[in-house]
């Protein structure tokens, strides 16, 4: 099994959260890909991401139509008893457990922290460039 560096996960998450607009509805697979490890690390990365629940991340279930289009996301514990339509022409389908994909969103608090940090970083770069100009 490849080594999963939690630090890598954290920097990917900070980058995505500071993105404008922030990356939303990403999956465990997206994170695995971003840090360059394979599916064998799925459980580990999932567990790590879940540990950030309510602090940095909000896990959600994304409803997919039978053709795998994203319809809408719901809280993990939310009971969904509606019928749904999709733009692809699938109408009145009732969600089965198989129709859901686990996705993550960032908390507002984490997004604003990352943006703030990013701004600070950028203004630091600017001032050091200014400093070099003086020389
Ligand atoms: Zn569809």
mmCIF file of C-alpha atoms and ligand atoms in Angstrom:
data_model
loop_
_atom_site.group_PDB
_atom_site.id
_atom_site.type_symbol
_atom_site.label_atom_id
_atom_site.label_comp_id
_atom_site.label_asym_id
_atom_site.label_seq_id
_atom_site.Cartn_x
_atom_site.Cartn_y
_atom_site.Cartn_z
ATOM 1 C CA UNK A 1 0.000 0.000 0.000
ATOM 2 C CA UNK A 2 1.270 3.470 -0.891
ATOM 3 C CA UNK A 3 1.963 5.958 1.848
ATOM 4 C CA UNK A 4 -0.783 8.492 2.285
ATOM 5 C CA UNK A 5 0.620 11.790 3.464
ATOM 6 C CA UNK A 6 -2.061 13.584 5.449
ATOM 7 C CA UNK A 7 -0.196 16.783 4.802
ATOM 8 C CA UNK A 8 -0.757 16.270 1.058
ATOM 9 C CA UNK A 9 -4.486 15.841 1.669
ATOM 10 C CA UNK A 10 -4.553 19.014 3.740
ATOM 11 C CA UNK A 11 -2.823 21.099 1.112
ATOM 12 C CA UNK A 12 -5.120 19.784 -1.629
ATOM 13 C CA UNK A 13 -8.149 20.648 0.508
ATOM 14 C CA UNK A 14 -6.862 24.135 1.311
ATOM 15 C CA UNK A 15 -6.190 24.759 -2.348
ATOM 16 C CA UNK A 16 -9.668 23.590 -3.402
ATOM 17 C CA UNK A 17 -11.360 25.606 -0.653
ATOM 18 C CA UNK A 18 -9.455 28.774 -1.590
ATOM 19 C CA UNK A 19 -10.384 28.311 -5.238
ATOM 20 C CA UNK A 20 -12.832 30.851 -6.610
ATOM 21 C CA UNK A 21 -15.490 29.480 -6.658
ATOM 22 C CA UNK A 22 -14.503 26.744 -4.166
ATOM 23 C CA UNK A 23 -14.463 23.187 -5.511
ATOM 24 C CA UNK A 24 -17.676 21.526 -4.378
ATOM 25 C CA UNK A 25 -19.080 18.020 -4.261
ATOM 26 C CA UNK A 26 -15.759 16.272 -4.590
ATOM 27 C CA UNK A 27 -15.426 12.553 -3.929
ATOM 28 C CA UNK A 28 -12.893 10.400 -2.097
ATOM 29 C CA UNK A 29 -11.678 9.317 -5.563
ATOM 30 C CA UNK A 30 -10.980 12.950 -6.493
ATOM 31 C CA UNK A 31 -8.768 13.262 -3.419
ATOM 32 C CA UNK A 32 -6.992 9.947 -4.116
ATOM 33 C CA UNK A 33 -6.239 11.142 -7.619
ATOM 34 C CA UNK A 34 -5.056 14.569 -6.462
ATOM 35 C CA UNK A 35 -2.559 13.100 -3.997
ATOM 36 C CA UNK A 36 -1.472 10.393 -6.432
ATOM 37 C CA UNK A 37 -2.490 7.214 -4.614
ATOM 38 C CA UNK A 38 -4.737 4.389 -5.805
ATOM 39 C CA UNK A 39 -8.024 2.901 -4.588
ATOM 40 C CA UNK A 40 -6.276 0.716 -2.008
ATOM 41 C CA UNK A 41 -6.094 3.791 0.187
ATOM 42 C CA UNK A 42 -9.812 4.539 -0.152
ATOM 43 C CA UNK A 43 -10.846 3.459 3.351
ATOM 44 C CA UNK A 44 -7.995 5.318 4.994
ATOM 45 C CA UNK A 45 -8.587 8.554 3.114
ATOM 46 C CA UNK A 46 -12.333 8.265 3.675
ATOM 47 C CA UNK A 47 -11.778 7.901 7.411
ATOM 48 C CA UNK A 48 -9.441 10.868 7.432
ATOM 49 C CA UNK A 49 -11.891 13.054 5.515
ATOM 50 C CA UNK A 50 -14.742 12.014 7.811
ATOM 51 C CA UNK A 51 -12.677 13.106 10.812
ATOM 52 C CA UNK A 52 -12.890 16.649 9.444
ATOM 53 C CA UNK A 53 -16.677 16.580 9.551
ATOM 54 C CA UNK A 54 -18.216 19.836 10.823
ATOM 55 C CA UNK A 55 -14.789 21.484 11.066
ATOM 56 C CA UNK A 56 -13.564 21.589 7.501
ATOM 57 C CA UNK A 57 -15.866 19.295 5.568
ATOM 58 C CA UNK A 58 -19.536 18.413 5.269
ATOM 59 C CA UNK A 59 -20.107 14.899 3.903
ATOM 60 C CA UNK A 60 -23.196 14.648 1.719
ATOM 61 C CA UNK A 61 -24.916 12.129 -0.480
ATOM 62 C CA UNK A 62 -25.284 13.182 -4.078
ATOM 63 C CA UNK A 63 -28.255 11.765 -5.928
ATOM 64 C CA UNK A 64 -27.403 10.541 -9.415
ATOM 65 C CA UNK A 65 -29.917 9.742 -12.129
ATOM 66 C CA UNK A 66 -29.718 6.247 -13.702
ATOM 67 C CA UNK A 67 -27.340 7.771 -16.269
ATOM 68 C CA UNK A 68 -25.026 9.129 -13.557
ATOM 69 C CA UNK A 69 -25.949 12.797 -13.795
ATOM 70 C CA UNK A 70 -25.794 14.785 -10.574
ATOM 71 C CA UNK A 71 -29.274 15.758 -9.436
ATOM 72 C CA UNK A 72 -29.014 17.174 -5.926
ATOM 73 C CA UNK A 73 -27.075 16.640 -2.707
ATOM 74 C CA UNK A 74 -28.563 15.785 0.677
ATOM 75 C CA UNK A 75 -27.351 15.446 4.233
ATOM 76 C CA UNK A 76 -26.128 11.914 5.007
ATOM 77 C CA UNK A 77 -28.951 11.278 7.452
ATOM 78 C CA UNK A 78 -31.590 12.994 5.370
ATOM 79 C CA UNK A 79 -34.511 10.787 4.357
ATOM 80 C CA UNK A 80 -35.403 11.360 0.716
ATOM 81 C CA UNK A 81 -38.824 10.218 -0.377
ATOM 82 C CA UNK A 82 -39.388 12.178 -3.553
ATOM 83 C CA UNK A 83 -39.428 11.306 -7.203
ATOM 84 C CA UNK A 84 -36.907 13.094 -9.398
ATOM 85 C CA UNK A 85 -36.486 14.183 -12.994
ATOM 86 C CA UNK A 86 -33.218 14.692 -14.852
ATOM 87 C CA UNK A 87 -32.362 16.921 -17.807
ATOM 88 C CA UNK A 88 -31.390 13.788 -19.775
ATOM 89 C CA UNK A 89 -35.021 12.705 -19.957
ATOM 90 C CA UNK A 90 -35.133 10.313 -16.990
ATOM 91 C CA UNK A 91 -38.355 11.204 -15.231
ATOM 92 C CA UNK A 92 -40.038 10.177 -11.994
ATOM 93 C CA UNK A 93 -37.308 7.908 -10.744
ATOM 94 C CA UNK A 94 -37.269 7.016 -7.092
ATOM 95 C CA UNK A 95 -33.822 7.088 -5.418
ATOM 96 C CA UNK A 96 -32.368 3.706 -4.432
ATOM 97 C CA UNK A 97 -29.302 3.454 -2.164
ATOM 98 C CA UNK A 98 -27.259 2.696 -5.298
ATOM 99 C CA UNK A 99 -28.172 6.075 -6.770
ATOM 100 C CA UNK A 100 -26.146 7.946 -4.168
ATOM 101 C CA UNK A 101 -22.543 9.030 -4.307
ATOM 102 C CA UNK A 102 -20.640 10.215 -1.233
ATOM 103 C CA UNK A 103 -19.396 13.753 -1.785
ATOM 104 C CA UNK A 104 -17.856 16.446 0.367
ATOM 105 C CA UNK A 105 -18.411 20.165 0.640
ATOM 106 C CA UNK A 106 -16.334 22.649 2.588
ATOM 107 C CA UNK A 107 -17.685 24.413 5.644
ATOM 108 C CA UNK A 108 -18.000 28.197 5.225
ATOM 109 C CA UNK A 109 -15.595 28.635 8.080
ATOM 110 C CA UNK A 110 -12.882 26.564 6.360
ATOM 111 C CA UNK A 111 -13.415 28.375 3.060
ATOM 112 C CA UNK A 112 -12.964 31.788 4.641
ATOM 113 C CA UNK A 113 -9.889 30.599 6.552
ATOM 114 C CA UNK A 114 -8.259 29.291 3.376
ATOM 115 C CA UNK A 115 -9.080 32.417 1.407
ATOM 116 C CA UNK A 116 -7.665 34.611 4.137
ATOM 117 C CA UNK A 117 -4.484 32.549 4.336
ATOM 118 C CA UNK A 118 -4.159 32.635 0.565
ATOM 119 C CA UNK A 119 -4.492 36.412 0.476
ATOM 120 C CA UNK A 120 -1.891 36.785 3.213
ATOM 121 C CA UNK A 121 0.456 34.528 1.265
ATOM 122 C CA UNK A 122 -0.015 36.523 -1.906
ATOM 123 C CA UNK A 123 0.536 39.884 -0.257
ATOM 124 C CA UNK A 124 3.705 38.470 1.328
ATOM 125 C CA UNK A 125 4.961 37.527 -2.109
ATOM 126 C CA UNK A 126 4.185 41.005 -3.382
ATOM 127 C CA UNK A 127 6.011 42.701 -0.567
ATOM 128 C CA UNK A 128 9.106 40.512 -0.979
ATOM 129 C CA UNK A 129 9.128 41.359 -4.678
ATOM 130 C CA UNK A 130 8.925 45.017 -3.734
ATOM 131 C CA UNK A 131 11.810 44.472 -1.409
ATOM 132 C CA UNK A 132 13.945 43.044 -4.175
ATOM 133 C CA UNK A 133 13.178 46.060 -6.371
ATOM 134 C CA UNK A 134 14.730 48.289 -3.729
ATOM 135 C CA UNK A 135 18.011 46.446 -4.016
HETATM 136 ZN ZN1 LIG B 1 -29.662 12.148 -16.258
#
